[in-house]
Amino acid sequence: MATIRTARVKDAPAVLAIYAPYVEQTAVSFELEVPSQDDFADRVAATLDHGYPYLVMEDDGRIVGYAYASRYYGRAAYAHSAEVSIYLDRNARGRGYGRALYQALEDELRRMRVTNLYACIAVAPDGDPYVTPDSARFHERMGYELVGHFHACGRKFGRLYDIVWMEKIIDDRT
């Protein structure tokens, strides 16, 4: 049975194992090199230390996905906004884990009085070997709307990629 819990710094190796193929084999992440385990552990710790949720999904005791939120820019006026990210083990797709993780993340953010969620997503023409439209479609199904499109702003694998920003309002902004 799958469960969701708050990540711990000691989860970093398992979470990094999920993330590494996205760096090495896709343009979903614009990182060009896989971070070290220490750097990745520092990222998990920093997210938690800043009071933002970092969630993992476990299935039979094995981490199969994670989602986290981070501050949307550093100015106080953005305190009601957060950037969100999600990654699933490639063998864990299609089981509803992504939806469950994002719902749990939204619940945590709502408790924090965060109302605006933003997702930055790499996009490419159909048939690109490094980016599929799956992420944008997933976010659309989760209620996100397209709010921005940046053209040819990332370069990876010798190709230029666009990014889109998608937004979801999860609570009354008053």
Coordinates of N, CA and C in Angstrom, one line a residue:
M1 N 0.8 -1.2 0.0 CA 0.0 0.0 0.0 C 0.9 1.2 0.0
A2 N 0.5 2.2 -0.8 CA 1.3 3.5 -0.9 C 0.9 4.4 0.2
T3 N 1.9 5.1 0.7 CA 1.7 6.1 1.8 C 2.5 7.4 1.4
I4 N 2.1 8.5 1.9 CA 2.8 9.8 1.7 C 3.2 10.3 3.1
R5 N 4.5 10.7 3.2 CA 5.0 11.3 4.4 C 6.0 12.4 4.1
T6 N 6.3 13.1 5.1 CA 7.3 14.2 5.0 C 8.7 13.6 4.8
A7 N 9.4 14.1 3.8 CA 10.8 13.6 3.6 C 11.7 13.9 4.7
R8 N 12.7 13.1 4.8 CA 13.8 13.3 5.8 C 15.1 13.4 5.0
V9 N 16.0 14.1 5.6 CA 17.3 14.3 4.9 C 17.9 12.9 4.5
K10 N 17.7 11.9 5.4 CA 18.3 10.6 5.0 C 17.6 9.9 3.8
D11 N 16.5 10.5 3.4 CA 15.8 10.0 2.1 C 16.5 10.5 0.9
A12 N 17.5 11.4 1.0 CA 18.1 12.0 -0.2 C 18.6 11.0 -1.2
P13 N 19.3 10.0 -0.8 CA 19.8 9.0 -1.8 C 18.7 8.4 -2.7
A14 N 17.6 8.0 -2.0 CA 16.5 7.4 -2.7 C 15.8 8.4 -3.6
V15 N 15.6 9.6 -3.1 CA 15.0 10.7 -3.9 C 15.9 11.1 -5.1
L16 N 17.2 11.2 -4.9 CA 18.2 11.5 -5.9 C 18.1 10.4 -7.0
A17 N 18.0 9.1 -6.6 CA 17.9 8.0 -7.6 C 16.7 8.2 -8.5
I18 N 15.6 8.8 -8.0 CA 14.5 9.1 -8.9 C 14.8 10.2 -9.8
Y19 N 15.4 11.3 -9.3 CA 15.7 12.5 -10.0 C 16.8 12.3 -11.1
A20 N 17.8 11.6 -10.8 CA 19.0 11.4 -11.7 C 18.6 11.1 -13.1
P21 N 17.7 10.2 -13.4 CA 17.4 9.9 -14.8 C 16.8 11.1 -15.5
Y22 N 16.1 12.0 -14.8 CA 15.5 13.2 -15.4 C 16.6 14.1 -15.8
V23 N 17.7 14.2 -15.1 CA 18.8 15.0 -15.4 C 19.6 14.4 -16.6
E24 N 19.9 13.1 -16.5 CA 20.8 12.5 -17.5 C 20.1 12.2 -18.8
Q25 N 18.8 11.9 -18.8 CA 18.1 11.4 -20.0 C 17.0 12.3 -20.5
T26 N 16.7 13.4 -19.9 CA 15.6 14.2 -20.3 C 16.0 15.7 -20.2
A27 N 15.2 16.5 -20.8 CA 15.3 18.0 -20.6 C 14.2 18.5 -19.7
V28 N 13.6 17.6 -18.9 CA 12.6 17.9 -17.9 C 13.2 18.8 -16.9
S29 N 14.4 18.4 -16.5 CA 15.3 19.2 -15.6 C 16.3 19.9 -16.5
F30 N 16.6 21.2 -16.2 CA 17.6 21.9 -17.0 C 19.0 21.7 -16.3
E31 N 19.1 20.9 -15.3 CA 20.4 20.7 -14.7 C 21.1 19.8 -15.7
L32 N 22.4 20.1 -15.9 CA 23.3 19.4 -16.8 C 24.0 18.2 -16.2
E33 N 24.2 18.3 -14.9 CA 24.9 17.2 -14.1 C 24.1 16.8 -12.9
V34 N 24.1 15.6 -12.6 CA 23.4 15.1 -11.4 C 24.1 15.6 -10.2
P35 N 23.3 16.2 -9.3 CA 23.9 16.7 -8.0 C 24.5 15.6 -7.2
S36 N 25.4 15.9 -6.4 CA 26.0 14.9 -5.5 C 24.9 14.6 -4.4
Q37 N 25.1 13.5 -3.7 CA 24.2 13.1 -2.6 C 24.2 14.2 -1.5
D38 N 25.4 14.7 -1.2 CA 25.4 15.7 -0.2 C 24.7 17.0 -0.6
D39 N 24.9 17.4 -1.9 CA 24.2 18.6 -2.4 C 22.7 18.4 -2.4
F40 N 22.3 17.2 -2.8 CA 20.8 16.9 -2.8 C 20.2 16.8 -1.4
A41 N 21.0 16.3 -0.4 CA 20.6 16.3 1.0 C 20.4 17.7 1.5
D42 N 21.3 18.6 1.1 CA 21.3 20.0 1.5 C 20.0 20.6 0.9
R43 N 19.6 20.3 -0.3 CA 18.4 20.8 -0.9 C 17.1 20.4 -0.1
V44 N 17.1 19.1 0.2 CA 16.0 18.6 1.0 C 15.9 19.4 2.4
A45 N 17.1 19.5 3.0 CA 17.1 20.2 4.3 C 16.7 21.6 4.2
A46 N 17.2 22.3 3.2 CA 16.9 23.7 3.0 C 15.4 23.9 2.8
T47 N 14.7 23.1 2.0 CA 13.3 23.2 1.8 C 12.6 23.0 3.1
L48 N 12.9 22.0 3.9 CA 12.3 21.8 5.2 C 12.6 22.9 6.2
D49 N 13.9 23.3 6.2 CA 14.3 24.4 7.1 C 13.5 25.7 6.8
H50 N 13.2 25.9 5.6 CA 12.4 27.1 5.2 C 10.9 27.0 5.5
G51 N 10.5 25.8 6.0 CA 9.1 25.6 6.4 C 8.2 25.2 5.2
Y52 N 8.8 24.7 4.1 CA 8.0 24.3 3.0 C 7.9 22.7 3.0
P53 N 6.8 22.2 2.5 CA 6.7 20.8 2.5 C 7.5 20.1 1.4
Y54 N 8.1 19.0 1.8 CA 8.8 18.1 0.9 C 8.3 16.7 1.2
L55 N 7.5 16.1 0.3 CA 6.8 14.9 0.6 C 7.3 13.7 -0.3
V56 N 7.3 12.6 0.3 CA 7.7 11.4 -0.5 C 6.5 10.4 -0.5
M57 N 6.4 9.6 -1.5 CA 5.5 8.5 -1.6 C 6.2 7.2 -1.5
E58 N 5.8 6.4 -0.6 CA 6.4 5.1 -0.4 C 5.4 4.0 -0.8
D59 N 5.9 3.0 -1.5 CA 5.1 1.8 -1.9 C 5.8 0.6 -1.4
D60 N 5.3 -0.1 -0.5 CA 6.0 -1.3 0.1 C 7.3 -0.9 0.7
G61 N 7.4 0.3 1.3 CA 8.6 0.8 2.0 C 9.7 1.4 1.0
R62 N 9.4 1.4 -0.3 CA 10.3 2.0 -1.2 C 9.8 3.4 -1.7
I63 N 10.6 4.4 -1.7 CA 10.2 5.7 -2.2 C 10.1 5.6 -3.7
V64 N 8.9 6.0 -4.2 CA 8.6 5.9 -5.7 C 8.3 7.3 -6.3
G65 N 8.3 8.3 -5.5 CA 8.0 9.6 -6.0 C 8.2 10.7 -4.9
Y66 N 8.3 11.9 -5.3 CA 8.3 13.0 -4.4 C 7.8 14.3 -5.0
A67 N 7.4 15.2 -4.1 CA 6.9 16.5 -4.5 C 7.3 17.5 -3.4
Y68 N 7.6 18.7 -3.8 CA 8.0 19.7 -2.9 C 7.6 21.1 -3.3
A69 N 7.6 22.0 -2.4 CA 7.3 23.4 -2.7 C 8.4 24.2 -2.2
S70 N 8.6 25.3 -2.9 CA 9.6 26.3 -2.5 C 9.1 27.7 -2.6
R71 N 9.8 28.6 -2.0 CA 9.4 30.0 -2.0 C 9.4 30.5 -3.4
Y72 N 8.4 31.2 -3.8 CA 8.3 31.8 -5.2 C 8.9 33.2 -5.0
Y73 N 10.2 33.3 -5.4 CA 11.0 34.5 -5.3 C 11.2 34.8 -3.8
G74 N 12.1 35.7 -3.5 CA 12.5 35.9 -2.2 C 11.9 37.1 -1.4
R75 N 11.0 37.8 -2.1 CA 10.4 39.0 -1.5 C 9.2 38.6 -0.7
A76 N 9.0 39.3 0.4 CA 7.9 39.1 1.4 C 6.5 39.1 0.7
A77 N 6.4 40.0 -0.3 CA 5.0 40.1 -0.9 C 4.6 38.9 -1.6
Y78 N 5.5 37.9 -1.9 CA 5.2 36.7 -2.5 C 4.9 35.6 -1.5
A79 N 4.7 35.9 -0.3 CA 4.6 34.8 0.8 C 3.4 33.9 0.5
H80 N 2.4 34.3 -0.2 CA 1.2 33.5 -0.5 C 1.4 32.7 -1.7
S81 N 2.6 32.7 -2.3 CA 2.8 31.9 -3.6 C 4.0 30.9 -3.3
A82 N 3.9 29.8 -4.1 CA 5.0 28.8 -4.0 C 5.2 28.2 -5.4
E83 N 6.4 27.8 -5.7 CA 6.7 27.0 -6.8 C 6.7 25.5 -6.4
V84 N 6.1 24.7 -7.3 CA 5.9 23.3 -6.9 C 6.6 22.4 -8.0
S85 N 7.1 21.2 -7.5 CA 7.8 20.3 -8.4 C 7.4 18.9 -8.0
I86 N 7.4 18.0 -8.9 CA 7.1 16.6 -8.7 C 7.9 15.7 -9.6
Y87 N 8.3 14.6 -9.1 CA 9.1 13.6 -9.8 C 8.6 12.2 -9.4
L88 N 8.4 11.3 -10.3 CA 8.1 9.9 -10.0 C 9.1 9.0 -10.6
D89 N 9.3 7.9 -10.0 CA 10.1 6.8 -10.5 C 9.4 6.4 -11.8
R90 N 10.1 6.2 -12.9 CA 9.5 5.9 -14.2 C 8.6 4.7 -14.1
N91 N 8.9 3.7 -13.3 CA 8.1 2.5 -13.2 C 6.9 2.7 -12.3
A92 N 6.7 3.9 -11.7 CA 5.6 4.2 -10.8 C 4.5 5.0 -11.5
R93 N 4.7 5.3 -12.7 CA 3.7 6.2 -13.4 C 2.4 5.5 -13.7
G94 N 1.3 6.2 -13.8 CA 0.1 5.6 -14.2 C -0.7 5.0 -13.1
R95 N -0.3 5.2 -11.9 CA -0.9 4.5 -10.7 C -1.7 5.5 -9.8
G96 N -1.7 6.8 -10.2 CA -2.3 7.8 -9.4 C -1.4 8.4 -8.4
Y97 N -0.2 8.0 -8.3 CA 0.7 8.6 -7.3 C 1.0 10.1 -7.5
G98 N 1.1 10.5 -8.7 CA 1.3 12.0 -8.9 C 0.2 12.8 -8.4
R99 N -1.0 12.4 -8.7 CA -2.2 13.1 -8.3 C -2.3 13.1 -6.7
A100 N -2.0 11.9 -6.1 CA -2.1 11.9 -4.7 C -1.0 12.7 -4.0
L101 N 0.2 12.7 -4.6 CA 1.3 13.6 -4.0 C 1.0 15.0 -4.1
Y102 N 0.5 15.4 -5.3 CA 0.1 16.9 -5.5 C -1.0 17.3 -4.6
Q103 N -2.0 16.4 -4.4 CA -3.1 16.7 -3.5 C -2.6 16.9 -2.1
A104 N -1.7 16.0 -1.6 CA -1.2 16.2 -0.3 C -0.3 17.4 -0.2
L105 N 0.4 17.8 -1.2 CA 1.2 19.0 -1.2 C 0.3 20.2 -1.2
E106 N -0.7 20.2 -1.9 CA -1.7 21.3 -1.9 C -2.3 21.5 -0.5
D107 N -2.7 20.4 0.1 CA -3.2 20.4 1.5 C -2.3 21.1 2.4
E108 N -1.0 20.7 2.4 CA 0.0 21.3 3.2 C 0.2 22.8 3.0
L109 N 0.2 23.1 1.7 CA 0.3 24.6 1.3 C -0.9 25.4 1.7
R110 N -2.0 24.8 1.6 CA -3.3 25.5 2.0 C -3.2 25.8 3.5
R111 N -2.7 24.8 4.3 CA -2.6 25.0 5.8 C -1.6 26.2 6.1
M112 N -0.6 26.3 5.2 CA 0.4 27.4 5.3 C -0.1 28.8 4.8
R113 N -1.4 28.8 4.3 CA -2.0 30.0 3.8 C -1.4 30.4 2.4
V114 N -0.8 29.4 1.8 CA -0.3 29.7 0.4 C -1.5 29.5 -0.5
T115 N -1.7 30.4 -1.4 CA -2.9 30.3 -2.3 C -2.5 30.2 -3.8
N116 N -1.4 30.6 -4.2 CA -1.0 30.6 -5.6 C 0.2 29.6 -5.8
L117 N -0.1 28.6 -6.7 CA 1.0 27.6 -7.0 C 1.4 27.8 -8.4
Y118 N 2.8 27.7 -8.6 CA 3.4 27.8 -9.9 C 4.2 26.7 -10.3
A119 N 4.1 26.2 -11.5 CA 4.9 25.1 -12.0 C 5.6 25.5 -13.2
C120 N 6.9 25.3 -13.3 CA 7.8 25.7 -14.4 C 8.0 24.4 -15.2
I121 N 7.6 24.3 -16.4 CA 7.6 23.1 -17.2 C 8.3 23.2 -18.5
A122 N 9.3 22.4 -18.8 CA 10.0 22.4 -20.1 C 9.0 21.8 -21.2
V123 N 9.0 22.5 -22.3 CA 8.1 22.0 -23.4 C 9.0 22.0 -24.7
A124 N 8.5 21.1 -25.6 CA 9.2 21.0 -26.9 C 8.2 20.5 -28.0
P125 N 8.5 20.6 -29.2 CA 7.6 20.1 -30.3 C 7.4 18.6 -30.1
D126 N 6.2 18.2 -30.5 CA 5.9 16.7 -30.4 C 7.0 16.0 -31.1
G127 N 7.3 14.8 -30.5 CA 8.3 14.0 -31.1 C 9.7 14.2 -30.6
D128 N 9.9 15.2 -29.7 CA 11.2 15.5 -29.2 C 11.6 14.3 -28.3
P129 N 12.9 13.8 -28.4 CA 13.3 12.6 -27.6 C 13.5 12.9 -26.2
Y130 N 13.6 14.2 -25.8 CA 14.0 14.5 -24.4 C 12.9 15.1 -23.5
V131 N 11.8 15.5 -24.2 CA 10.7 16.1 -23.4 C 9.4 15.7 -24.1
T132 N 8.5 15.2 -23.3 CA 7.1 14.9 -23.8 C 6.2 15.9 -23.2
P133 N 5.0 16.0 -23.7 CA 4.0 16.9 -23.2 C 3.3 16.4 -21.9
D134 N 3.8 15.3 -21.4 CA 3.1 14.7 -20.2 C 3.0 15.6 -19.0
S135 N 4.1 16.3 -18.7 CA 4.0 17.2 -17.5 C 3.0 18.3 -17.6
A136 N 3.0 18.9 -18.8 CA 2.0 20.0 -19.0 C 0.6 19.4 -18.9
R137 N 0.4 18.3 -19.5 CA -0.9 17.6 -19.5 C -1.3 17.2 -18.0
F138 N -0.4 16.7 -17.3 CA -0.7 16.3 -15.9 C -1.1 17.6 -15.1
H139 N -0.3 18.7 -15.2 CA -0.7 19.9 -14.5 C -2.1 20.4 -14.9
E140 N -2.3 20.3 -16.2 CA -3.7 20.8 -16.7 C -4.8 20.0 -16.1
R141 N -4.6 18.6 -16.0 CA -5.6 17.8 -15.3 C -5.7 18.1 -13.9
M142 N -4.6 18.6 -13.3 CA -4.7 18.9 -11.8 C -5.2 20.3 -11.6
G143 N -5.7 21.0 -12.7 CA -6.3 22.3 -12.5 C -5.4 23.5 -12.7
Y144 N -4.2 23.3 -13.2 CA -3.3 24.4 -13.5 C -3.7 25.0 -14.9
E145 N -3.4 26.3 -15.0 CA -3.7 27.0 -16.3 C -2.4 27.6 -16.8
L146 N -2.2 27.7 -18.1 CA -1.0 28.3 -18.7 C -1.1 29.8 -18.4
V147 N 0.0 30.4 -17.9 CA 0.1 31.8 -17.6 C 1.3 32.5 -18.3
G148 N 2.2 31.7 -18.8 CA 3.4 32.3 -19.4 C 4.1 31.3 -20.3
H149 N 4.8 31.8 -21.3 CA 5.6 30.9 -22.2 C 6.9 31.7 -22.6
F150 N 8.0 31.0 -22.2 CA 9.3 31.6 -22.5 C 9.9 30.8 -23.6
H151 N 10.4 31.4 -24.6 CA 10.9 30.7 -25.8 C 12.4 30.5 -25.8
A152 N 12.8 29.3 -26.1 CA 14.2 28.9 -26.3 C 15.1 29.4 -25.2
C153 N 14.7 29.2 -24.0 CA 15.4 29.8 -22.8 C 16.3 28.8 -22.2
G154 N 16.2 27.5 -22.5 CA 17.1 26.5 -22.0 C 17.7 25.7 -23.1
R155 N 19.0 25.3 -22.9 CA 19.8 24.5 -23.8 C 20.3 23.3 -23.2
K156 N 19.9 22.2 -23.7 CA 20.3 20.9 -23.2 C 20.4 19.9 -24.4
F157 N 21.3 19.0 -24.4 CA 21.5 18.0 -25.4 C 21.6 18.7 -26.8
G158 N 22.2 19.9 -26.9 CA 22.4 20.6 -28.1 C 21.1 21.1 -28.7
R159 N 20.1 21.2 -27.9 CA 18.8 21.7 -28.4 C 18.3 22.8 -27.5
L160 N 17.5 23.7 -28.1 CA 16.8 24.8 -27.3 C 15.4 24.3 -26.9
Y161 N 15.1 24.7 -25.6 CA 13.8 24.3 -25.1 C 13.1 25.5 -24.6
D162 N 11.8 25.5 -24.7 CA 10.9 26.5 -24.1 C 10.5 26.0 -22.7
I163 N 10.1 27.0 -21.9 CA 9.4 26.6 -20.7 C 8.1 27.3 -20.7
V164 N 7.1 26.7 -20.0 CA 5.8 27.3 -19.7 C 5.7 27.4 -18.2
W165 N 5.0 28.5 -17.8 CA 4.6 28.6 -16.4 C 3.1 28.3 -16.3
M166 N 2.8 27.4 -15.3 CA 1.4 27.1 -15.1 C 1.0 27.5 -13.7
E167 N -0.2 28.0 -13.5 CA -0.6 28.5 -12.2 C -1.9 27.8 -11.7
K168 N -2.0 27.6 -10.4 CA -3.2 27.1 -9.8 C -3.5 27.9 -8.6
I169 N -4.7 28.4 -8.4 CA -5.1 29.1 -7.2 C -5.9 28.0 -6.4
I170 N -5.4 27.8 -5.2 CA -5.9 26.7 -4.3 C -6.8 27.2 -3.2
D171 N -6.9 28.5 -3.0 CA -7.7 29.0 -1.9 C -8.0 30.5 -2.1
D172 N -8.9 31.0 -1.3 CA -9.4 32.4 -1.4 C -8.1 33.2 -1.1
R173 N -7.9 34.2 -1.9 CA -6.7 35.1 -1.7 C -6.9 36.2 -0.8
T174 N -8.1 36.3 -0.1 CA -8.2 37.4 0.8 C -7.7 37.0 2.2

